[in-house]
């Protein structure tokens, strides 16, 4: 087990390094001069040269890259070009909102997807199964911003049932603040869950149908175990492992979807920050945001692999 964890940790570090390197060089391929966005009005050549020197942008690209890696090892993401404050502070202010949004959507997808997938497998060929198959296929075709815009216009703007932007009403305290927080989360979370739920439940349904045809399930039936016990205790335990892996792989999609959802609903998370920083050519903020999201996805996937290894010892061999 220790060897498996060490191997997985090394792969995670390598993945994060590749993400850091790709982010650094790709951002510098963006058109435009970031110094022109730092100063309001006209800027003299002397002012531009001073800004380039201050932020190290006048040095060779490889030298900037090495310096950036050195600072990252000390936990320094740099200084924002626009907000003139440490990127770490900006990210730590936004990250909890994104983790809340993606975490609630992730847990809700699993909590709702398991009973739906099990019910479809138990009623194979009947209307619950056919309904799930249609919903699962549609889920593969849905695009998060499209669903988010539909919910925003229909349930938010037209019916007025939910807020169309922000994360919490200002000047709320105590229980009212928590209720306001949950109220603002409904539409962004629903956008993510509607896209993720169908494929997840459909995968679980397919796996469970395969498992229910195994010899040990027939043996359990011969021993007189009830259908409910065979389904939930013996079948689901093995069928849920591939579905769990799918959810781990979809974490990247979920985080990416959260970024798009935050933009549609003006939700103050890292996704909204990225949207703002792109228009401002704020390299340090963009680099820090992408790296933090990459680390979040890599760590979540590593934890999924670890959980899978605990549940299924054969993959550690």
mmCIF file of C-alpha atoms in Angstrom:
data_model
loop_
_atom_site.group_PDB
_atom_site.id
_atom_site.type_symbol
_atom_site.label_atom_id
_atom_site.label_comp_id
_atom_site.label_asym_id
_atom_site.label_seq_id
_atom_site.Cartn_x
_atom_site.Cartn_y
_atom_site.Cartn_z
ATOM 1 C CA UNK A 1 0.000 0.000 0.000
ATOM 2 C CA UNK A 2 2.862 2.394 0.844
ATOM 3 C CA UNK A 3 4.455 1.732 -2.561
ATOM 4 C CA UNK A 4 1.138 2.409 -4.304
ATOM 5 C CA UNK A 5 0.694 5.695 -2.413
ATOM 6 C CA UNK A 6 4.291 6.784 -3.177
ATOM 7 C CA UNK A 7 3.845 5.991 -6.869
ATOM 8 C CA UNK A 8 0.564 7.916 -6.974
ATOM 9 C CA UNK A 9 2.123 10.888 -5.142
ATOM 10 C CA UNK A 10 5.021 11.072 -7.642
ATOM 11 C CA UNK A 11 2.570 11.044 -10.555
ATOM 12 C CA UNK A 12 0.570 13.815 -8.892
ATOM 13 C CA UNK A 13 3.694 15.987 -8.468
ATOM 14 C CA UNK A 14 4.667 15.399 -12.116
ATOM 15 C CA UNK A 15 1.162 16.338 -13.272
ATOM 16 C CA UNK A 16 1.211 19.567 -11.254
ATOM 17 C CA UNK A 17 4.671 20.494 -12.650
ATOM 18 C CA UNK A 18 3.439 19.957 -16.225
ATOM 19 C CA UNK A 19 0.379 22.121 -15.487
ATOM 20 C CA UNK A 20 2.596 24.882 -14.038
ATOM 21 C CA UNK A 21 4.958 24.819 -17.020
ATOM 22 C CA UNK A 22 2.189 24.757 -19.626
ATOM 23 C CA UNK A 23 0.329 27.583 -17.885
ATOM 24 C CA UNK A 24 3.431 29.773 -17.640
ATOM 25 C CA UNK A 25 4.394 29.547 -21.313
ATOM 26 C CA UNK A 26 0.867 29.512 -22.791
ATOM 27 C CA UNK A 27 -0.123 32.706 -20.967
ATOM 28 C CA UNK A 28 2.859 34.505 -22.450
ATOM 29 C CA UNK A 29 1.626 33.630 -25.927
ATOM 30 C CA UNK A 30 -1.455 35.781 -25.324
ATOM 31 C CA UNK A 31 -1.503 38.915 -27.515
ATOM 32 C CA UNK A 32 -1.165 42.318 -25.882
ATOM 33 C CA UNK A 33 1.176 44.067 -23.479
ATOM 34 C CA UNK A 34 0.155 43.741 -19.801
ATOM 35 C CA UNK A 35 1.938 46.995 -18.899
ATOM 36 C CA UNK A 36 -0.583 48.987 -20.958
ATOM 37 C CA UNK A 37 -3.330 47.756 -18.623
ATOM 38 C CA UNK A 38 -1.516 48.776 -15.443
ATOM 39 C CA UNK A 39 -1.600 52.519 -16.064
ATOM 40 C CA UNK A 40 -4.628 54.673 -16.786
ATOM 41 C CA UNK A 41 -4.048 57.067 -19.691
ATOM 42 C CA UNK A 42 -0.852 57.508 -21.700
ATOM 43 C CA UNK A 43 2.351 55.802 -20.576
ATOM 44 C CA UNK A 44 5.841 57.041 -21.379
ATOM 45 C CA UNK A 45 8.595 54.621 -22.511
ATOM 46 C CA UNK A 46 10.354 55.230 -19.186
ATOM 47 C CA UNK A 47 7.258 54.224 -17.221
ATOM 48 C CA UNK A 48 6.841 51.063 -19.317
ATOM 49 C CA UNK A 49 10.514 50.115 -18.835
ATOM 50 C CA UNK A 50 10.162 50.647 -15.075
ATOM 51 C CA UNK A 51 7.076 48.412 -14.918
ATOM 52 C CA UNK A 52 8.766 45.670 -16.960
ATOM 53 C CA UNK A 53 11.762 45.765 -14.603
ATOM 54 C CA UNK A 54 9.571 45.806 -11.473
ATOM 55 C CA UNK A 55 7.666 42.671 -12.484
ATOM 56 C CA UNK A 56 10.663 40.931 -14.093
ATOM 57 C CA UNK A 57 9.070 40.965 -17.553
ATOM 58 C CA UNK A 58 12.215 42.421 -19.166
ATOM 59 C CA UNK A 59 14.239 39.291 -18.440
ATOM 60 C CA UNK A 60 14.589 36.291 -20.806
ATOM 61 C CA UNK A 61 11.621 33.936 -20.708
ATOM 62 C CA UNK A 62 13.587 30.976 -19.365
ATOM 63 C CA UNK A 63 14.991 33.121 -16.564
ATOM 64 C CA UNK A 64 11.465 34.266 -15.678
ATOM 65 C CA UNK A 65 10.352 30.619 -15.600
ATOM 66 C CA UNK A 66 13.142 29.514 -13.252
ATOM 67 C CA UNK A 67 12.521 32.499 -10.991
ATOM 68 C CA UNK A 68 8.793 31.731 -10.944
ATOM 69 C CA UNK A 69 9.401 28.097 -9.955
ATOM 70 C CA UNK A 70 11.764 29.226 -7.192
ATOM 71 C CA UNK A 71 9.147 31.589 -5.781
ATOM 72 C CA UNK A 72 6.436 28.922 -6.006
ATOM 73 C CA UNK A 73 8.524 26.590 -3.851
ATOM 74 C CA UNK A 74 8.366 29.301 -1.183
ATOM 75 C CA UNK A 75 4.594 29.631 -1.582
ATOM 76 C CA UNK A 76 4.796 32.945 -3.413
ATOM 77 C CA UNK A 77 2.441 33.257 -6.417
ATOM 78 C CA UNK A 78 3.584 36.811 -7.164
ATOM 79 C CA UNK A 79 1.849 40.192 -7.121
ATOM 80 C CA UNK A 80 -1.295 40.965 -9.122
ATOM 81 C CA UNK A 81 -0.668 43.458 -11.928
ATOM 82 C CA UNK A 82 -4.065 45.110 -11.445
ATOM 83 C CA UNK A 83 -4.904 44.732 -7.758
ATOM 84 C CA UNK A 84 -1.307 45.278 -6.555
ATOM 85 C CA UNK A 85 -1.587 42.719 -3.770
ATOM 86 C CA UNK A 86 -0.296 39.152 -3.250
ATOM 87 C CA UNK A 87 -1.957 36.633 -5.545
ATOM 88 C CA UNK A 88 -2.063 34.153 -2.670
ATOM 89 C CA UNK A 89 -4.357 36.450 -0.683
ATOM 90 C CA UNK A 90 -6.633 36.981 -3.691
ATOM 91 C CA UNK A 91 -6.902 33.233 -4.358
ATOM 92 C CA UNK A 92 -7.502 32.315 -0.737
ATOM 93 C CA UNK A 93 -10.352 34.829 -0.710
ATOM 94 C CA UNK A 94 -12.012 33.248 -3.790
ATOM 95 C CA UNK A 95 -11.149 29.527 -3.488
ATOM 96 C CA UNK A 96 -13.624 28.668 -0.667
ATOM 97 C CA UNK A 97 -16.535 29.785 -2.882
ATOM 98 C CA UNK A 98 -15.438 27.486 -5.724
ATOM 99 C CA UNK A 99 -14.823 24.559 -3.366
ATOM 100 C CA UNK A 100 -18.271 25.071 -1.836
ATOM 101 C CA UNK A 101 -19.960 25.122 -5.246
ATOM 102 C CA UNK A 102 -18.061 22.144 -6.721
ATOM 103 C CA UNK A 103 -18.185 20.159 -3.452
ATOM 104 C CA UNK A 104 -21.961 20.490 -3.036
ATOM 105 C CA UNK A 105 -22.504 19.567 -6.714
ATOM 106 C CA UNK A 106 -20.174 16.544 -6.376
ATOM 107 C CA UNK A 107 -21.862 15.181 -3.240
ATOM 108 C CA UNK A 108 -25.358 15.844 -4.578
ATOM 109 C CA UNK A 109 -24.568 14.035 -7.839
ATOM 110 C CA UNK A 110 -23.463 10.928 -5.928
ATOM 111 C CA UNK A 111 -26.318 11.090 -3.386
ATOM 112 C CA UNK A 112 -28.990 11.383 -6.084
ATOM 113 C CA UNK A 113 -27.235 9.291 -8.726
ATOM 114 C CA UNK A 114 -26.928 6.113 -6.638
ATOM 115 C CA UNK A 115 -30.673 5.564 -5.985
ATOM 116 C CA UNK A 116 -31.524 6.522 -9.572
ATOM 117 C CA UNK A 117 -28.948 4.090 -11.022
ATOM 118 C CA UNK A 118 -30.006 1.286 -8.658
ATOM 119 C CA UNK A 119 -33.690 1.842 -9.395
ATOM 120 C CA UNK A 120 -33.065 1.742 -13.165
ATOM 121 C CA UNK A 121 -31.088 -1.500 -12.852
ATOM 122 C CA UNK A 122 -33.788 -3.062 -10.665
ATOM 123 C CA UNK A 123 -36.459 -2.081 -13.236
ATOM 124 C CA UNK A 124 -34.450 -2.969 -16.304
ATOM 125 C CA UNK A 125 -36.438 -2.512 -19.524
ATOM 126 C CA UNK A 126 -39.300 -0.679 -17.790
ATOM 127 C CA UNK A 127 -40.123 3.022 -17.737
ATOM 128 C CA UNK A 128 -37.684 4.099 -14.931
ATOM 129 C CA UNK A 129 -34.860 2.456 -16.873
ATOM 130 C CA UNK A 130 -35.892 3.997 -20.191
ATOM 131 C CA UNK A 131 -36.279 7.406 -18.546
ATOM 132 C CA UNK A 132 -32.756 7.220 -17.105
ATOM 133 C CA UNK A 133 -31.265 6.128 -20.427
ATOM 134 C CA UNK A 134 -32.799 9.150 -22.153
ATOM 135 C CA UNK A 135 -31.630 11.454 -19.347
ATOM 136 C CA UNK A 136 -28.119 9.946 -19.406
ATOM 137 C CA UNK A 137 -27.736 10.366 -23.160
ATOM 138 C CA UNK A 138 -28.998 13.940 -22.924
ATOM 139 C CA UNK A 139 -26.486 14.583 -20.136
ATOM 140 C CA UNK A 140 -23.599 13.804 -22.501
ATOM 141 C CA UNK A 141 -24.939 16.415 -24.933
ATOM 142 C CA UNK A 142 -25.618 19.157 -22.360
ATOM 143 C CA UNK A 143 -23.187 22.069 -21.997
ATOM 144 C CA UNK A 144 -22.864 23.706 -18.583
ATOM 145 C CA UNK A 145 -23.184 27.377 -19.711
ATOM 146 C CA UNK A 146 -26.251 26.520 -21.814
ATOM 147 C CA UNK A 147 -27.982 24.856 -18.856
ATOM 148 C CA UNK A 148 -26.911 27.695 -16.555
ATOM 149 C CA UNK A 149 -28.300 30.345 -18.917
ATOM 150 C CA UNK A 150 -31.583 28.442 -19.272
ATOM 151 C CA UNK A 151 -32.016 28.203 -15.484
ATOM 152 C CA UNK A 152 -30.978 31.822 -14.978
ATOM 153 C CA UNK A 153 -33.487 33.150 -17.523
ATOM 154 C CA UNK A 154 -36.348 30.795 -16.619
ATOM 155 C CA UNK A 155 -36.165 30.314 -12.827
ATOM 156 C CA UNK A 156 -34.192 33.446 -11.991
ATOM 157 C CA UNK A 157 -35.197 36.324 -14.264
ATOM 158 C CA UNK A 158 -38.672 35.249 -15.450
ATOM 159 C CA UNK A 159 -40.143 33.517 -12.375
ATOM 160 C CA UNK A 160 -37.945 35.270 -9.799
ATOM 161 C CA UNK A 161 -37.616 32.194 -7.623
ATOM 162 C CA UNK A 162 -33.845 32.387 -7.215
ATOM 163 C CA UNK A 163 -31.157 35.122 -7.321
ATOM 164 C CA UNK A 164 -29.541 35.627 -10.727
ATOM 165 C CA UNK A 165 -26.108 36.628 -9.390
ATOM 166 C CA UNK A 166 -23.763 36.787 -6.405
ATOM 167 C CA UNK A 167 -23.244 34.376 -3.530
ATOM 168 C CA UNK A 168 -25.040 35.953 -0.568
ATOM 169 C CA UNK A 169 -27.239 38.944 0.222
ATOM 170 C CA UNK A 170 -25.250 41.807 1.809
ATOM 171 C CA UNK A 171 -25.827 42.724 5.445
ATOM 172 C CA UNK A 172 -27.249 39.317 6.405
ATOM 173 C CA UNK A 173 -26.168 37.643 9.628
ATOM 174 C CA UNK A 174 -26.695 34.333 11.426
ATOM 175 C CA UNK A 175 -29.356 31.970 10.084
ATOM 176 C CA UNK A 176 -30.453 34.496 7.457
ATOM 177 C CA UNK A 177 -26.930 34.478 6.016
ATOM 178 C CA UNK A 178 -26.873 30.670 5.724
ATOM 179 C CA UNK A 179 -30.316 30.656 4.079
ATOM 180 C CA UNK A 180 -29.224 33.366 1.664
ATOM 181 C CA UNK A 181 -26.060 31.373 0.866
ATOM 182 C CA UNK A 182 -28.095 28.233 0.125
ATOM 183 C CA UNK A 183 -30.612 30.237 -1.923
ATOM 184 C CA UNK A 184 -27.846 31.661 -4.125
ATOM 185 C CA UNK A 185 -26.302 28.190 -4.563
ATOM 186 C CA UNK A 186 -29.415 26.522 -5.977
ATOM 187 C CA UNK A 187 -29.106 27.532 -9.625
ATOM 188 C CA UNK A 188 -25.283 27.188 -9.972
ATOM 189 C CA UNK A 189 -25.357 23.762 -8.292
ATOM 190 C CA UNK A 190 -28.364 22.650 -10.362
ATOM 191 C CA UNK A 191 -26.466 23.589 -13.544
ATOM 192 C CA UNK A 192 -23.594 21.278 -12.625
ATOM 193 C CA UNK A 193 -25.701 18.421 -11.252
ATOM 194 C CA UNK A 194 -28.015 18.283 -14.296
ATOM 195 C CA UNK A 195 -25.002 17.794 -16.570
ATOM 196 C CA UNK A 196 -23.158 15.268 -14.357
ATOM 197 C CA UNK A 197 -26.050 13.254 -12.944
ATOM 198 C CA UNK A 198 -27.282 11.396 -16.044
ATOM 199 C CA UNK A 199 -23.933 9.926 -17.186
ATOM 200 C CA UNK A 200 -23.030 8.959 -13.596
ATOM 201 C CA UNK A 201 -26.338 7.187 -12.888
ATOM 202 C CA UNK A 202 -26.252 5.518 -16.315
ATOM 203 C CA UNK A 203 -22.747 4.138 -15.664
ATOM 204 C CA UNK A 204 -23.827 2.823 -12.274
ATOM 205 C CA UNK A 205 -26.945 1.219 -13.813
ATOM 206 C CA UNK A 206 -24.871 -0.571 -16.510
ATOM 207 C CA UNK A 207 -22.315 -1.835 -13.991
ATOM 208 C CA UNK A 208 -25.017 -3.027 -11.615
ATOM 209 C CA UNK A 209 -26.814 -4.985 -14.354
ATOM 210 C CA UNK A 210 -23.525 -6.740 -15.192
ATOM 211 C CA UNK A 211 -22.872 -7.534 -11.530
ATOM 212 C CA UNK A 212 -26.377 -8.915 -10.994
ATOM 213 C CA UNK A 213 -25.583 -11.562 -13.618
ATOM 214 C CA UNK A 214 -22.534 -12.864 -11.690
ATOM 215 C CA UNK A 215 -22.459 -16.331 -10.133
ATOM 216 C CA UNK A 216 -22.167 -15.068 -6.560
ATOM 217 C CA UNK A 217 -25.407 -13.106 -6.983
ATOM 218 C CA UNK A 218 -27.133 -16.280 -8.221
ATOM 219 C CA UNK A 219 -25.665 -18.114 -5.222
ATOM 220 C CA UNK A 220 -27.057 -15.409 -2.931
ATOM 221 C CA UNK A 221 -30.467 -15.881 -4.538
ATOM 222 C CA UNK A 222 -30.191 -19.647 -4.019
ATOM 223 C CA UNK A 223 -29.441 -19.030 -0.319
ATOM 224 C CA UNK A 224 -32.741 -17.197 -0.059
ATOM 225 C CA UNK A 225 -31.474 -13.608 0.251
ATOM 226 C CA UNK A 226 -34.113 -11.034 -0.615
ATOM 227 C CA UNK A 227 -33.924 -9.077 -3.855
ATOM 228 C CA UNK A 228 -33.393 -5.806 -2.001
ATOM 229 C CA UNK A 229 -30.463 -7.242 -0.019
ATOM 230 C CA UNK A 230 -28.850 -8.766 -3.135
ATOM 231 C CA UNK A 231 -29.216 -5.452 -4.935
ATOM 232 C CA UNK A 232 -28.050 -2.995 -2.277
ATOM 233 C CA UNK A 233 -25.590 -5.044 -0.208
ATOM 234 C CA UNK A 234 -23.939 -7.451 -2.652
ATOM 235 C CA UNK A 235 -24.515 -5.866 -6.069
ATOM 236 C CA UNK A 236 -23.975 -2.176 -5.330
ATOM 237 C CA UNK A 237 -20.723 -2.781 -3.418
ATOM 238 C CA UNK A 238 -18.985 -4.028 -6.591
ATOM 239 C CA UNK A 239 -20.877 -1.973 -9.157
ATOM 240 C CA UNK A 240 -20.085 1.342 -7.494
ATOM 241 C CA UNK A 241 -16.292 1.049 -7.941
ATOM 242 C CA UNK A 242 -16.201 1.867 -11.705
ATOM 243 C CA UNK A 243 -18.785 4.605 -11.136
ATOM 244 C CA UNK A 244 -16.556 6.023 -8.381
ATOM 245 C CA UNK A 245 -13.636 6.085 -10.807
ATOM 246 C CA UNK A 246 -15.807 7.901 -13.337
ATOM 247 C CA UNK A 247 -16.661 10.581 -10.787
ATOM 248 C CA UNK A 248 -12.967 10.975 -9.959
ATOM 249 C CA UNK A 249 -12.170 11.476 -13.630
ATOM 250 C CA UNK A 250 -15.078 13.893 -13.961
ATOM 251 C CA UNK A 251 -13.784 16.095 -11.160
ATOM 252 C CA UNK A 252 -11.773 18.016 -13.719
ATOM 253 C CA UNK A 253 -14.927 18.532 -15.765
ATOM 254 C CA UNK A 254 -16.785 19.516 -12.622
ATOM 255 C CA UNK A 255 -14.205 22.155 -11.678
ATOM 256 C CA UNK A 256 -14.148 23.424 -15.267
ATOM 257 C CA UNK A 257 -17.939 23.529 -15.209
ATOM 258 C CA UNK A 258 -17.829 25.452 -11.950
ATOM 259 C CA UNK A 259 -15.588 28.030 -13.619
ATOM 260 C CA UNK A 260 -18.112 28.512 -16.429
ATOM 261 C CA UNK A 261 -21.059 28.519 -14.022
ATOM 262 C CA UNK A 262 -19.443 31.192 -11.850
ATOM 263 C CA UNK A 263 -19.076 33.397 -14.900
ATOM 264 C CA UNK A 264 -22.776 33.043 -15.841
ATOM 265 C CA UNK A 265 -24.032 33.706 -12.288
ATOM 266 C CA UNK A 266 -21.347 36.289 -11.339
ATOM 267 C CA UNK A 267 -20.424 33.939 -8.487
ATOM 268 C CA UNK A 268 -17.321 35.239 -6.655
ATOM 269 C CA UNK A 269 -15.159 32.129 -7.021
ATOM 270 C CA UNK A 270 -11.901 31.364 -8.797
ATOM 271 C CA UNK A 271 -13.735 30.933 -12.115
ATOM 272 C CA UNK A 272 -15.061 34.472 -11.994
ATOM 273 C CA UNK A 273 -11.567 35.663 -11.019
ATOM 274 C CA UNK A 274 -10.096 33.918 -14.099
ATOM 275 C CA UNK A 275 -12.693 35.567 -16.330
ATOM 276 C CA UNK A 276 -11.743 39.000 -14.957
ATOM 277 C CA UNK A 277 -7.991 38.339 -15.099
ATOM 278 C CA UNK A 278 -8.065 37.233 -18.764
ATOM 279 C CA UNK A 279 -9.388 40.617 -19.853
ATOM 280 C CA UNK A 280 -6.749 42.377 -17.729
ATOM 281 C CA UNK A 281 -3.775 40.210 -18.866
ATOM 282 C CA UNK A 282 -3.061 39.690 -15.178
ATOM 283 C CA UNK A 283 -0.511 36.874 -15.606
ATOM 284 C CA UNK A 284 0.226 36.275 -11.902
ATOM 285 C CA UNK A 285 -3.477 35.892 -11.031
ATOM 286 C CA UNK A 286 -4.139 33.627 -14.036
ATOM 287 C CA UNK A 287 -1.122 31.460 -13.245
ATOM 288 C CA UNK A 288 -2.030 31.180 -9.599
ATOM 289 C CA UNK A 289 -5.692 30.382 -10.361
ATOM 290 C CA UNK A 290 -4.880 27.688 -12.926
ATOM 291 C CA UNK A 291 -2.248 26.119 -10.676
ATOM 292 C CA UNK A 292 -4.579 26.083 -7.682
ATOM 293 C CA UNK A 293 -7.370 24.485 -9.724
ATOM 294 C CA UNK A 294 -4.910 21.941 -11.151
ATOM 295 C CA UNK A 295 -3.700 21.041 -7.655
ATOM 296 C CA UNK A 296 -7.311 20.707 -6.467
ATOM 297 C CA UNK A 297 -8.175 18.304 -9.304
ATOM 298 C CA UNK A 298 -4.952 16.285 -8.913
ATOM 299 C CA UNK A 299 -5.413 15.911 -5.154
ATOM 300 C CA UNK A 300 -9.068 14.921 -5.590
ATOM 301 C CA UNK A 301 -8.123 12.316 -8.196
ATOM 302 C CA UNK A 302 -5.349 10.976 -5.968
ATOM 303 C CA UNK A 303 -7.824 10.618 -3.086
ATOM 304 C CA UNK A 304 -10.232 8.810 -5.436
ATOM 305 C CA UNK A 305 -7.471 6.388 -6.463
ATOM 306 C CA UNK A 306 -6.598 5.833 -2.813
ATOM 307 C CA UNK A 307 -10.224 5.135 -1.915
ATOM 308 C CA UNK A 308 -10.515 2.778 -4.883
ATOM 309 C CA UNK A 309 -7.384 0.924 -3.753
ATOM 310 C CA UNK A 310 -8.799 0.549 -0.251
ATOM 311 C CA UNK A 311 -12.092 -0.844 -1.604
ATOM 312 C CA UNK A 312 -10.435 -3.059 -4.227
ATOM 313 C CA UNK A 313 -7.020 -4.398 -3.083
ATOM 314 C CA UNK A 314 -6.386 -6.098 -6.464
ATOM 315 C CA UNK A 315 -5.339 -2.837 -8.146
ATOM 316 C CA UNK A 316 -2.434 -2.458 -5.677
ATOM 317 C CA UNK A 317 -0.788 -5.635 -7.046
#
